[in-house]
């Protein structure tokens, strides 16, 4: 996508650079993520272990966060209780010290405040590090605040806390983080009014939460390490458990692949008596039954092919004798009685049909036995189509069907077996003439670099839904009661489909009741090439135009 022309040249140049780098990054991401996506699609074990890790991480993370949060709350509540009790004792002691001054303007009151602050710090807090004590008189500007040790407590004693303690005369606390003596420390700040005869002062007691923070961090670290170890352990357990289940499934899949490849003696190993062992035993039983059925069907198929081939060959000799006698009778039919002459003509026609049936049966038996060979050579297909059309012109004229050829002007050369291609076209055009209902039949040919396609389109009775697959079955007829003009055997389309497959091509059918049918033969230009597409559509263009 190009940048809009109205953007400045530097912006467009920058966008081109960004697109170039984004394309490179996308290609690299695709290269690295493709194996991951392939493993996710193909491996049940990977999906189970991944889902187990995700679910256990969420569960353990939530539980660990809850434990760490509750532990921190417990430590903080304990510190609050201890500090609150200590503040209560300090307030009582400070009130006793200030009780000797009935007025705020006594000369000795500042000294008493200083001595009380020092005593509160040195008395109960000796040995503590970081604890701060501040004694203030917010309502008496002449009395200076005393903070032990002398540090800036502006960030610790906030105006909100001062208002609550000094103005509302209530006990209040808050947690503040401030930089004291060059170190950033979290403090628990308690404030309480100290009653005196002239009013009240305010005592602020500030205790660092260093120990509690260290304990909370240690608990979080322990919970994190334990959670990670638990998640990894769950992943390993899930992998081992899944492996126990997936391994027999993989073995069954590989065994099934070998069975489908024709190795019918493959079996799974049965260990123990659990569910997996029952699965392996059931699979082996199924494989044994399939092997017996396949062997039996192969034997029956072999006997059937042999029977068909033997019968076809054995019938050749009497057929030849009967053919010689029938030809002699047919040649002398003009000297016979009209009824006898008609019988001679019927005998000749039925012998032709019988001989065609034997020929088709022999061809089918060669396909079934795998003896059919492709005698491919470079051939121009246009004369073949013209030759088939000329030979069926007489039949088409008798039933009132017009054959329309739509062939390329230039030769269409392909590597095919001309005898088999001509047989396929003869069957397709003959069926179209037979079912054409006295309407035109179009034979169309087109080619490209890889394939040649020939379609035969009639406008007769057509095919019902699903019959486009049945027409290639042996001895199948759409309407067995219809009178036949060509004397077909019911094997023509089946042999044609085998001829197309022998070329590596396709023979497909389309039909609609009352709108006719179309058959498409697609062959590769070069023998052995794989077909991808056909130069002609299977559904007729006139039908496509009506639908659209």
Short mmCIF file of C-alpha atoms in Angstrom, two decimals:
data_model
loop_
_atom_site.label_atom_id
_atom_site.label_comp_id
_atom_site.label_asym_id
_atom_site.label_seq_id
_atom_site.Cartn_x
_atom_site.Cartn_y
_atom_site.Cartn_z
CA UNK A 1 0.00 0.00 0.00
CA UNK A 2 1.51 3.30 -1.08
CA UNK A 3 1.62 6.42 1.09
CA UNK A 4 -0.77 9.22 0.06
CA UNK A 5 0.72 11.70 -2.38
CA UNK A 6 -0.19 14.66 -0.17
CA UNK A 7 2.22 13.57 2.56
CA UNK A 8 5.61 15.34 2.65
CA UNK A 9 8.50 13.54 0.98
CA UNK A 10 10.39 12.81 4.25
CA UNK A 11 7.27 11.27 5.77
CA UNK A 12 6.69 9.07 2.76
CA UNK A 13 10.34 7.99 2.81
CA UNK A 14 10.05 7.15 6.51
CA UNK A 15 6.88 5.14 5.85
CA UNK A 16 8.65 3.16 3.13
CA UNK A 17 11.49 2.35 5.53
CA UNK A 18 9.02 1.31 8.23
CA UNK A 19 7.15 -0.94 5.79
CA UNK A 20 10.40 -2.53 4.65
CA UNK A 21 11.52 -3.30 8.19
CA UNK A 22 8.05 -4.46 9.17
CA UNK A 23 8.07 -6.91 6.24
CA UNK A 24 11.43 -8.29 7.36
CA UNK A 25 10.21 -8.61 10.96
CA UNK A 26 7.01 -10.33 9.83
CA UNK A 27 8.99 -12.84 7.75
CA UNK A 28 11.26 -13.62 10.69
CA UNK A 29 8.33 -13.99 13.05
CA UNK A 30 6.67 -16.30 10.55
CA UNK A 31 9.84 -18.36 10.36
CA UNK A 32 10.06 -18.72 14.13
CA UNK A 33 6.36 -19.18 14.86
CA UNK A 34 5.65 -21.72 12.11
CA UNK A 35 7.24 -24.67 14.05
CA UNK A 36 5.31 -23.63 17.17
CA UNK A 37 1.99 -23.53 15.31
CA UNK A 38 2.77 -26.85 13.63
CA UNK A 39 3.52 -28.47 17.01
CA UNK A 40 0.31 -27.01 18.47
CA UNK A 41 -1.78 -28.45 15.63
CA UNK A 42 -0.16 -31.86 15.45
CA UNK A 43 0.72 -32.74 19.06
CA UNK A 44 -1.96 -33.52 21.60
CA UNK A 45 0.72 -33.70 24.29
CA UNK A 46 1.92 -30.17 23.56
CA UNK A 47 -1.64 -28.81 23.79
CA UNK A 48 -2.38 -30.63 27.07
CA UNK A 49 0.90 -29.58 28.71
CA UNK A 50 0.51 -25.98 27.52
CA UNK A 51 -3.07 -25.72 28.76
CA UNK A 52 -2.03 -27.31 32.07
CA UNK A 53 0.78 -24.80 32.49
CA UNK A 54 -1.48 -21.86 31.66
CA UNK A 55 -4.27 -23.01 33.98
CA UNK A 56 -1.90 -23.90 36.82
CA UNK A 57 -0.04 -20.58 36.41
CA UNK A 58 -3.29 -18.66 36.73
CA UNK A 59 -4.40 -20.73 39.72
CA UNK A 60 -1.05 -20.66 41.52
CA UNK A 61 -0.55 -16.97 40.69
CA UNK A 62 -3.95 -16.04 42.10
CA UNK A 63 -3.43 -18.15 45.21
CA UNK A 64 0.13 -16.82 45.69
CA UNK A 65 -1.01 -13.22 45.33
CA UNK A 66 -3.73 -13.84 47.91
CA UNK A 67 -1.25 -15.43 50.38
CA UNK A 68 1.32 -12.66 49.93
CA UNK A 69 -1.29 -9.92 50.24
CA UNK A 70 -2.82 -11.47 53.36
CA UNK A 71 0.64 -11.96 54.91
CA UNK A 72 1.52 -8.31 54.29
CA UNK A 73 -1.80 -7.24 55.85
CA UNK A 74 -1.16 -9.40 58.91
CA UNK A 75 2.32 -7.94 59.38
CA UNK A 76 0.98 -4.41 58.98
CA UNK A 77 -1.90 -5.00 61.41
CA UNK A 78 0.50 -6.39 63.99
CA UNK A 79 2.76 -3.37 63.60
CA UNK A 80 -0.25 -1.06 63.94
CA UNK A 81 -1.38 -2.76 67.13
CA UNK A 82 2.10 -2.55 68.66
CA UNK A 83 2.56 1.09 67.69
CA UNK A 84 -0.95 2.02 68.87
CA UNK A 85 -0.26 0.48 72.31
CA UNK A 86 3.08 2.25 72.50
CA UNK A 87 1.53 5.60 71.51
CA UNK A 88 -1.11 5.21 74.23
CA UNK A 89 1.58 4.73 76.88
CA UNK A 90 3.61 7.65 75.55
CA UNK A 91 0.57 9.96 75.55
CA UNK A 92 -0.23 9.07 79.17
CA UNK A 93 3.35 9.67 80.26
CA UNK A 94 3.62 12.97 78.31
CA UNK A 95 0.33 14.17 79.84
CA UNK A 96 1.74 13.57 83.33
CA UNK A 97 4.85 15.60 82.49
CA UNK A 98 2.80 18.51 81.12
CA UNK A 99 0.34 18.57 84.01
CA UNK A 100 2.60 20.85 86.09
CA UNK A 101 2.02 23.74 83.68
CA UNK A 102 -1.46 25.23 84.00
CA UNK A 103 -0.90 27.77 81.26
CA UNK A 104 0.69 27.68 77.82
CA UNK A 105 2.80 30.73 78.61
CA UNK A 106 4.69 29.27 81.55
CA UNK A 107 8.39 29.97 81.25
CA UNK A 108 9.39 26.35 81.85
CA UNK A 109 6.96 24.80 79.32
CA UNK A 110 9.36 24.79 76.28
CA UNK A 111 12.01 23.04 78.38
CA UNK A 112 9.45 20.51 79.58
CA UNK A 113 8.38 19.82 75.97
CA UNK A 114 12.03 19.31 74.93
CA UNK A 115 12.76 17.07 77.92
CA UNK A 116 9.54 15.07 77.31
CA UNK A 117 10.39 14.52 73.63
CA UNK A 118 13.90 13.36 74.52
CA UNK A 119 12.57 11.11 77.24
CA UNK A 120 9.97 9.59 74.91
CA UNK A 121 12.67 8.83 72.35
CA UNK A 122 15.42 7.72 74.69
CA UNK A 123 13.18 5.97 77.16
CA UNK A 124 11.25 3.31 75.20
CA UNK A 125 12.97 3.53 71.85
CA UNK A 126 16.55 3.04 72.86
CA UNK A 127 18.21 0.77 70.37
CA UNK A 128 15.63 1.34 67.63
CA UNK A 129 16.92 2.67 64.32
CA UNK A 130 14.89 5.11 62.26
CA UNK A 131 12.13 5.77 64.82
CA UNK A 132 11.06 9.42 65.06
CA UNK A 133 9.22 11.28 67.84
CA UNK A 134 7.72 14.73 67.35
CA UNK A 135 5.91 16.78 70.03
CA UNK A 136 4.08 19.81 68.67
CA UNK A 137 1.64 22.56 69.73
CA UNK A 138 -0.12 23.64 66.56
CA UNK A 139 -2.51 25.99 68.42
CA UNK A 140 0.29 27.75 70.30
CA UNK A 141 2.67 29.43 67.91
CA UNK A 142 5.08 30.43 70.71
CA UNK A 143 5.83 26.77 71.45
CA UNK A 144 8.31 25.38 68.92
CA UNK A 145 7.92 21.74 67.82
CA UNK A 146 10.45 19.25 69.09
CA UNK A 147 11.46 16.35 66.77
CA UNK A 148 13.90 13.69 67.94
CA UNK A 149 16.15 13.12 66.12
CA UNK A 150 16.20 16.44 64.32
CA UNK A 151 15.09 15.65 60.73
CA UNK A 152 12.65 17.10 58.25
CA UNK A 153 9.28 15.41 58.79
CA UNK A 154 7.29 17.50 56.31
CA UNK A 155 6.65 14.52 54.01
CA UNK A 156 5.72 12.26 56.93
CA UNK A 157 3.39 14.53 58.91
CA UNK A 158 0.93 15.71 56.26
CA UNK A 159 -1.56 18.58 56.64
CA UNK A 160 -4.43 16.09 56.60
CA UNK A 161 -2.94 14.24 59.58
CA UNK A 162 -2.27 17.51 61.42
CA UNK A 163 -5.84 18.64 60.87
CA UNK A 164 -7.25 15.40 62.24
CA UNK A 165 -5.01 15.33 65.33
CA UNK A 166 -4.72 19.07 66.14
CA UNK A 167 -8.11 20.42 65.07
CA UNK A 168 -10.35 17.40 65.60
CA UNK A 169 -8.37 16.05 68.62
CA UNK A 170 -8.53 12.49 67.27
CA UNK A 171 -6.03 9.69 67.07
CA UNK A 172 -5.05 9.03 63.42
CA UNK A 173 -2.45 7.10 61.51
CA UNK A 174 -1.16 6.81 57.98
CA UNK A 175 1.55 5.08 55.98
CA UNK A 176 3.98 7.39 54.22
CA UNK A 177 7.13 6.81 52.20
CA UNK A 178 9.70 9.61 52.48
CA UNK A 179 13.41 10.23 52.20
CA UNK A 180 14.90 10.56 55.72
CA UNK A 181 18.65 10.96 56.23
CA UNK A 182 19.20 10.22 52.54
CA UNK A 183 17.27 6.92 52.55
CA UNK A 184 13.83 6.27 51.12
CA UNK A 185 11.89 4.54 53.88
CA UNK A 186 8.27 3.57 54.49
CA UNK A 187 6.93 4.81 57.86
CA UNK A 188 3.90 4.07 59.96
CA UNK A 189 2.95 7.51 61.35
CA UNK A 190 0.69 7.71 64.42
CA UNK A 191 -0.65 11.02 65.72
CA UNK A 192 -2.47 11.59 69.02
CA UNK A 193 -3.47 14.64 71.06
CA UNK A 194 -1.75 14.97 74.49
CA UNK A 195 -4.15 16.53 77.04
CA UNK A 196 -2.90 19.42 79.19
CA UNK A 197 -4.51 21.96 81.55
CA UNK A 198 -4.16 24.74 78.97
CA UNK A 199 -5.48 22.62 76.04
CA UNK A 200 -3.56 19.87 74.23
CA UNK A 201 -0.35 19.21 72.36
CA UNK A 202 0.17 16.69 69.55
CA UNK A 203 2.44 13.66 69.70
CA UNK A 204 3.55 12.10 66.40
CA UNK A 205 5.24 8.75 66.59
CA UNK A 206 6.89 7.51 63.35
CA UNK A 207 8.05 3.90 63.13
CA UNK A 208 9.87 2.56 60.03
CA UNK A 209 8.32 -0.54 58.44
CA UNK A 210 11.66 -1.87 57.23
CA UNK A 211 11.34 -5.17 59.06
CA UNK A 212 7.77 -5.71 57.94
CA UNK A 213 8.65 -4.85 54.32
CA UNK A 214 11.58 -7.25 54.39
CA UNK A 215 9.37 -10.00 55.81
CA UNK A 216 6.65 -9.29 53.21
CA UNK A 217 9.21 -9.34 50.39
CA UNK A 218 10.63 -12.58 51.72
CA UNK A 219 7.15 -14.10 51.78
CA UNK A 220 6.49 -12.89 48.21
CA UNK A 221 9.79 -14.35 47.02
CA UNK A 222 9.09 -17.65 48.74
CA UNK A 223 5.57 -17.77 47.29
CA UNK A 224 6.91 -16.93 43.81
CA UNK A 225 9.64 -19.57 43.93
CA UNK A 226 7.24 -22.16 45.34
CA UNK A 227 4.63 -21.27 42.72
CA UNK A 228 7.14 -21.56 39.87
CA UNK A 229 8.36 -24.90 41.19
CA UNK A 230 4.78 -26.10 41.54
CA UNK A 231 3.87 -24.98 37.99
CA UNK A 232 6.97 -26.71 36.57
CA UNK A 233 6.16 -29.83 38.57
CA UNK A 234 2.58 -29.79 37.29
CA UNK A 235 3.87 -29.36 33.72
CA UNK A 236 6.22 -32.33 34.13
CA UNK A 237 3.44 -34.44 35.67
CA UNK A 238 1.04 -33.44 32.88
CA UNK A 239 3.68 -34.31 30.28
CA UNK A 240 4.33 -37.72 31.84
CA UNK A 241 0.63 -38.52 32.25
CA UNK A 242 -0.17 -37.33 28.74
CA UNK A 243 2.72 -39.37 27.38
CA UNK A 244 1.24 -42.49 28.94
CA UNK A 245 -1.99 -41.83 27.03
CA UNK A 246 -0.61 -40.34 23.82
CA UNK A 247 2.09 -42.96 23.19
CA UNK A 248 -0.40 -45.82 22.60
CA UNK A 249 -2.47 -43.50 20.40
CA UNK A 250 0.61 -42.66 18.33
CA UNK A 251 1.49 -46.33 18.09
CA UNK A 252 -2.06 -47.05 16.97
CA UNK A 253 -1.84 -44.27 14.37
CA UNK A 254 1.44 -45.61 12.97
CA UNK A 255 0.06 -49.14 12.95
CA UNK A 256 -3.07 -47.95 11.15
CA UNK A 257 -0.90 -46.20 8.56
CA UNK A 258 1.03 -49.41 7.95
CA UNK A 259 -2.25 -51.30 7.66
CA UNK A 260 -3.56 -48.80 5.14
CA UNK A 261 -0.30 -49.17 3.19
CA UNK A 262 -1.00 -52.88 2.80
CA UNK A 263 1.05 -54.33 5.69
CA UNK A 264 -1.83 -56.34 7.07
CA UNK A 265 0.26 -58.27 9.62
CA UNK A 266 1.00 -55.17 11.76
CA UNK A 267 -0.23 -55.30 15.36
CA UNK A 268 0.03 -53.28 18.57
CA UNK A 269 1.80 -54.59 21.68
CA UNK A 270 -0.53 -55.38 24.58
CA UNK A 271 0.92 -54.65 28.04
CA UNK A 272 -1.10 -55.17 31.20
CA UNK A 273 -4.85 -55.20 31.63
CA UNK A 274 -5.74 -51.50 31.87
CA UNK A 275 -7.81 -49.41 29.48
CA UNK A 276 -4.89 -48.81 27.14
CA UNK A 277 -4.24 -52.52 26.98
CA UNK A 278 -7.92 -53.06 26.16
CA UNK A 279 -7.59 -50.45 23.41
CA UNK A 280 -4.55 -52.24 21.95
CA UNK A 281 -6.30 -55.61 22.13
CA UNK A 282 -9.43 -54.22 20.48
CA UNK A 283 -7.30 -52.60 17.78
CA UNK A 284 -5.48 -55.86 17.12
CA UNK A 285 -8.78 -57.70 16.94
CA UNK A 286 -10.10 -55.15 14.47
CA UNK A 287 -6.91 -55.41 12.40
CA UNK A 288 -7.18 -59.21 12.37
CA UNK A 289 -10.81 -59.05 11.25
CA UNK A 290 -9.94 -56.53 8.56
CA UNK A 291 -7.09 -58.71 7.38
CA UNK A 292 -9.38 -61.71 7.10
CA UNK A 293 -12.02 -59.70 5.28
CA UNK A 294 -9.49 -58.13 2.92
CA UNK A 295 -7.87 -61.46 2.17
CA UNK A 296 -11.29 -63.00 1.57
CA UNK A 297 -12.37 -60.11 -0.66
CA UNK A 298 -9.08 -60.22 -2.56
CA UNK A 299 -9.54 -63.94 -3.09
CA UNK A 300 -13.11 -63.41 -4.24
CA UNK A 301 -12.00 -60.55 -6.50
CA UNK A 302 -9.22 -62.69 -7.90
CA UNK A 303 -11.63 -65.54 -8.55
CA UNK A 304 -14.12 -63.12 -10.10
CA UNK A 305 -11.47 -61.63 -12.39
CA UNK A 306 -10.26 -65.06 -13.33
CA UNK A 307 -13.81 -66.22 -13.95
CA UNK A 308 -14.56 -63.19 -16.11
CA UNK A 309 -11.35 -63.59 -18.06
CA UNK A 310 -11.76 -67.35 -18.48
CA UNK A 311 -15.39 -67.06 -19.51
CA UNK A 312 -14.58 -64.30 -21.96
CA UNK A 313 -11.79 -66.31 -23.53
CA UNK A 314 -13.79 -69.52 -23.54
CA UNK A 315 -16.72 -67.82 -25.23
CA UNK A 316 -14.47 -66.57 -27.99
CA UNK A 317 -14.25 -69.98 -29.68
CA UNK A 318 -18.00 -70.75 -29.90
CA UNK A 319 -18.66 -67.11 -30.71
CA UNK A 320 -16.29 -67.34 -33.66
CA UNK A 321 -18.10 -70.43 -34.92
CA UNK A 322 -21.51 -68.86 -34.43
CA UNK A 323 -20.23 -65.66 -36.08
CA UNK A 324 -19.12 -67.59 -39.18
CA UNK A 325 -22.47 -69.31 -39.47
CA UNK A 326 -24.37 -66.07 -38.83
CA UNK A 327 -22.33 -64.22 -41.45
CA UNK A 328 -23.14 -66.95 -43.97
CA UNK A 329 -26.84 -66.81 -43.13
CA UNK A 330 -26.80 -62.99 -43.15
CA UNK A 331 -25.19 -62.89 -46.59
CA UNK A 332 -27.91 -65.19 -48.00
CA UNK A 333 -30.86 -63.49 -46.25
CA UNK A 334 -32.28 -62.11 -49.53
CA UNK A 335 -33.15 -65.65 -50.65
CA UNK A 336 -35.03 -66.39 -47.41
CA UNK A 337 -38.55 -65.81 -46.36
CA UNK A 338 -39.01 -62.25 -44.98
CA UNK A 339 -39.53 -63.53 -41.45
CA UNK A 340 -36.38 -65.66 -41.65
CA UNK A 341 -34.44 -62.74 -43.18
CA UNK A 342 -35.49 -60.50 -40.29
CA UNK A 343 -34.33 -63.18 -37.85
CA UNK A 344 -30.96 -63.28 -39.61
CA UNK A 345 -30.62 -59.50 -39.21
CA UNK A 346 -31.53 -59.69 -35.51
CA UNK A 347 -29.05 -62.54 -35.04
CA UNK A 348 -26.31 -60.45 -36.67
CA UNK A 349 -27.09 -57.41 -34.47
CA UNK A 350 -27.15 -59.41 -31.25
CA UNK A 351 -23.88 -61.16 -32.15
CA UNK A 352 -22.30 -57.73 -32.67
CA UNK A 353 -23.54 -56.69 -29.26
CA UNK A 354 -22.38 -59.95 -27.67
CA UNK A 355 -18.96 -59.57 -29.21
CA UNK A 356 -18.74 -56.00 -27.90
CA UNK A 357 -19.71 -57.23 -24.43
CA UNK A 358 -16.94 -59.85 -24.49
CA UNK A 359 -14.44 -57.22 -25.60
CA UNK A 360 -15.48 -54.92 -22.77
CA UNK A 361 -15.33 -57.74 -20.23
CA UNK A 362 -11.80 -58.60 -21.31
CA UNK A 363 -10.80 -54.95 -21.03
CA UNK A 364 -12.33 -54.70 -17.57
CA UNK A 365 -10.52 -57.84 -16.47
CA UNK A 366 -7.22 -56.33 -17.63
CA UNK A 367 -7.93 -53.19 -15.60
CA UNK A 368 -8.85 -55.25 -12.54
CA UNK A 369 -5.73 -57.38 -12.84
CA UNK A 370 -3.53 -54.30 -13.28
CA UNK A 371 -2.32 -55.44 -16.70
CA UNK A 372 -3.60 -52.42 -18.62
CA UNK A 373 -0.69 -50.49 -20.14
CA UNK A 374 -0.59 -47.01 -21.59
CA UNK A 375 0.95 -46.79 -25.06
CA UNK A 376 1.45 -43.03 -24.99
CA UNK A 377 2.73 -41.02 -27.93
CA UNK A 378 2.56 -37.42 -29.08
CA UNK A 379 -0.79 -37.16 -30.85
CA UNK A 380 -2.91 -34.43 -32.34
CA UNK A 381 -6.31 -34.78 -30.64
CA UNK A 382 -8.26 -32.69 -33.17
CA UNK A 383 -8.33 -35.43 -35.89
CA UNK A 384 -9.36 -37.99 -33.26
CA UNK A 385 -12.41 -35.92 -32.29
CA UNK A 386 -13.27 -35.37 -35.95
CA UNK A 387 -12.92 -39.07 -36.72
CA UNK A 388 -15.20 -40.09 -33.84
CA UNK A 389 -17.78 -37.53 -34.95
CA UNK A 390 -17.74 -38.75 -38.55
CA UNK A 391 -18.27 -42.36 -37.51
CA UNK A 392 -21.30 -41.43 -35.38
CA UNK A 393 -22.82 -39.01 -37.89
CA UNK A 394 -25.02 -41.73 -39.41
CA UNK A 395 -26.45 -42.71 -36.03
CA UNK A 396 -26.99 -39.04 -35.15
CA UNK A 397 -28.89 -38.42 -38.38
CA UNK A 398 -31.14 -41.42 -37.76
CA UNK A 399 -32.20 -40.14 -34.31
CA UNK A 400 -32.36 -36.50 -35.43
CA UNK A 401 -29.37 -35.21 -33.42
CA UNK A 402 -27.02 -32.57 -34.81
CA UNK A 403 -23.35 -32.81 -33.83
CA UNK A 404 -21.64 -29.45 -33.33
CA UNK A 405 -17.85 -29.30 -33.17
CA UNK A 406 -16.04 -26.47 -31.36
CA UNK A 407 -12.37 -27.26 -31.93
CA UNK A 408 -9.24 -25.08 -31.92
CA UNK A 409 -7.90 -24.00 -35.29
CA UNK A 410 -4.37 -25.13 -34.46
CA UNK A 411 -3.29 -28.70 -33.64
CA UNK A 412 -3.61 -29.84 -30.02
CA UNK A 413 -0.64 -32.08 -29.28
CA UNK A 414 -0.63 -34.23 -26.16
CA UNK A 415 1.18 -37.34 -24.99
CA UNK A 416 -1.69 -39.85 -24.92
CA UNK A 417 -2.73 -43.31 -26.06
CA UNK A 418 -4.80 -42.48 -29.17
CA UNK A 419 -6.69 -45.79 -29.11
CA UNK A 420 -7.92 -45.29 -25.57
CA UNK A 421 -8.75 -41.60 -26.09
CA UNK A 422 -10.78 -42.48 -29.19
CA UNK A 423 -12.64 -45.16 -27.25
CA UNK A 424 -13.48 -42.69 -24.47
CA UNK A 425 -14.76 -40.11 -26.97
CA UNK A 426 -16.75 -42.74 -28.84
CA UNK A 427 -18.51 -43.74 -25.64
CA UNK A 428 -19.20 -40.14 -24.59
CA UNK A 429 -20.49 -38.98 -27.97
CA UNK A 430 -22.48 -42.19 -28.48
CA UNK A 431 -24.20 -41.79 -25.10
CA UNK A 432 -24.90 -38.12 -25.82
CA UNK A 433 -26.50 -39.02 -29.18
CA UNK A 434 -28.53 -41.77 -27.57
CA UNK A 435 -29.84 -39.52 -24.78
CA UNK A 436 -29.95 -36.31 -26.81
CA UNK A 437 -33.72 -36.32 -27.38
CA UNK A 438 -33.25 -35.07 -30.98
CA UNK A 439 -31.44 -31.93 -29.77
CA UNK A 440 -27.95 -30.71 -30.71
CA UNK A 441 -24.86 -32.20 -29.08
CA UNK A 442 -21.80 -29.95 -28.67
CA UNK A 443 -18.26 -31.33 -28.59
CA UNK A 444 -15.81 -28.68 -27.33
CA UNK A 445 -12.05 -28.83 -26.94
CA UNK A 446 -9.66 -26.41 -25.20
CA UNK A 447 -6.05 -26.60 -24.03
CA UNK A 448 -3.47 -24.77 -21.97
CA UNK A 449 0.15 -25.40 -21.05
CA UNK A 450 -0.65 -28.32 -18.72
CA UNK A 451 -3.92 -29.95 -19.75
CA UNK A 452 -6.38 -30.69 -22.55
CA UNK A 453 -10.11 -30.78 -21.88
CA UNK A 454 -12.90 -32.15 -24.10
CA UNK A 455 -16.56 -31.70 -23.14
CA UNK A 456 -19.56 -33.45 -24.63
CA UNK A 457 -22.83 -31.61 -23.96
CA UNK A 458 -26.31 -32.91 -24.67
CA UNK A 459 -29.74 -31.40 -23.93
CA UNK A 460 -31.63 -34.59 -23.22
CA UNK A 461 -33.19 -36.06 -20.10
CA UNK A 462 -30.19 -35.16 -17.93
CA UNK A 463 -29.12 -36.69 -14.62
CA UNK A 464 -30.74 -36.63 -11.21
CA UNK A 465 -28.77 -35.36 -8.18
CA UNK A 466 -26.16 -37.96 -7.21
CA UNK A 467 -26.30 -39.82 -10.51
CA UNK A 468 -23.21 -37.97 -11.79
CA UNK A 469 -21.17 -40.38 -9.63
CA UNK A 470 -23.20 -43.49 -10.43
CA UNK A 471 -22.88 -43.22 -14.21
CA UNK A 472 -19.35 -44.63 -14.05
CA UNK A 473 -20.43 -47.77 -12.19
CA UNK A 474 -20.48 -50.98 -14.15
CA UNK A 475 -23.80 -51.96 -15.76
CA UNK A 476 -25.52 -48.90 -14.24
CA UNK A 477 -28.23 -47.18 -16.32
CA UNK A 478 -30.20 -44.07 -15.49
CA UNK A 479 -33.38 -45.54 -16.99
CA UNK A 480 -33.21 -49.31 -17.64
CA UNK A 481 -36.62 -49.26 -19.33
CA UNK A 482 -35.56 -46.95 -22.18
CA UNK A 483 -35.09 -48.43 -25.64
CA UNK A 484 -31.45 -48.39 -26.67
CA UNK A 485 -30.30 -47.34 -30.13
CA UNK A 486 -26.62 -48.19 -29.85
CA UNK A 487 -26.81 -51.62 -28.25
CA UNK A 488 -24.41 -50.66 -25.43
CA UNK A 489 -23.15 -53.08 -22.83
CA UNK A 490 -23.32 -50.86 -19.71
CA UNK A 491 -19.54 -50.96 -19.36
CA UNK A 492 -18.58 -48.10 -21.68
CA UNK A 493 -18.38 -45.30 -19.12
CA UNK A 494 -16.68 -47.53 -16.58
CA UNK A 495 -13.99 -48.43 -19.13
CA UNK A 496 -13.73 -44.76 -20.13
CA UNK A 497 -13.15 -43.74 -16.52
CA UNK A 498 -10.39 -46.34 -16.21
CA UNK A 499 -8.81 -45.10 -19.45
CA UNK A 500 -8.83 -41.54 -18.10
CA UNK A 501 -7.25 -42.63 -14.81
CA UNK A 502 -4.62 -44.61 -16.72
CA UNK A 503 -3.62 -41.34 -18.40
CA UNK A 504 -3.52 -39.55 -15.03
CA UNK A 505 -6.59 -37.55 -16.06
CA UNK A 506 -10.19 -37.00 -15.01
CA UNK A 507 -13.53 -38.06 -16.42
CA UNK A 508 -16.35 -36.13 -14.75
CA UNK A 509 -20.08 -35.70 -15.27
CA UNK A 510 -22.64 -33.00 -14.65
CA UNK A 511 -26.37 -33.23 -15.22
CA UNK A 512 -29.70 -31.73 -14.32
CA UNK A 513 -33.16 -33.27 -14.94
CA UNK A 514 -34.63 -31.94 -18.18
CA UNK A 515 -31.56 -29.79 -18.93
CA UNK A 516 -29.20 -32.42 -20.29
CA UNK A 517 -25.77 -33.53 -19.19
CA UNK A 518 -22.14 -32.71 -19.84
CA UNK A 519 -19.14 -34.99 -19.58
CA UNK A 520 -15.62 -33.58 -19.33
CA UNK A 521 -12.46 -35.50 -20.19
CA UNK A 522 -9.28 -33.82 -18.89
CA UNK A 523 -5.86 -35.20 -19.85
CA UNK A 524 -2.35 -33.94 -19.02
CA UNK A 525 -0.36 -32.60 -21.97
CA UNK A 526 2.69 -34.53 -20.81
CA UNK A 527 2.28 -38.10 -19.60
CA UNK A 528 2.89 -38.42 -15.87
CA UNK A 529 2.17 -34.79 -15.02
CA UNK A 530 -0.26 -34.07 -12.23
CA UNK A 531 -3.45 -32.23 -13.13
CA UNK A 532 -4.38 -29.13 -11.15
CA UNK A 533 -7.13 -27.51 -13.21
CA UNK A 534 -9.08 -28.05 -16.42
CA UNK A 535 -9.21 -25.57 -19.32
CA UNK A 536 -13.00 -26.01 -19.58
CA UNK A 537 -15.62 -25.81 -16.81
CA UNK A 538 -17.56 -28.90 -15.84
CA UNK A 539 -20.86 -27.04 -15.59
CA UNK A 540 -21.87 -25.72 -19.05
CA UNK A 541 -21.43 -22.02 -19.63
CA UNK A 542 -25.06 -21.61 -20.69
CA UNK A 543 -26.20 -23.21 -17.43
CA UNK A 544 -23.79 -21.00 -15.44
CA UNK A 545 -25.16 -17.89 -17.16
CA UNK A 546 -28.73 -18.86 -16.30
CA UNK A 547 -27.87 -19.49 -12.65
CA UNK A 548 -25.97 -16.22 -12.30
#
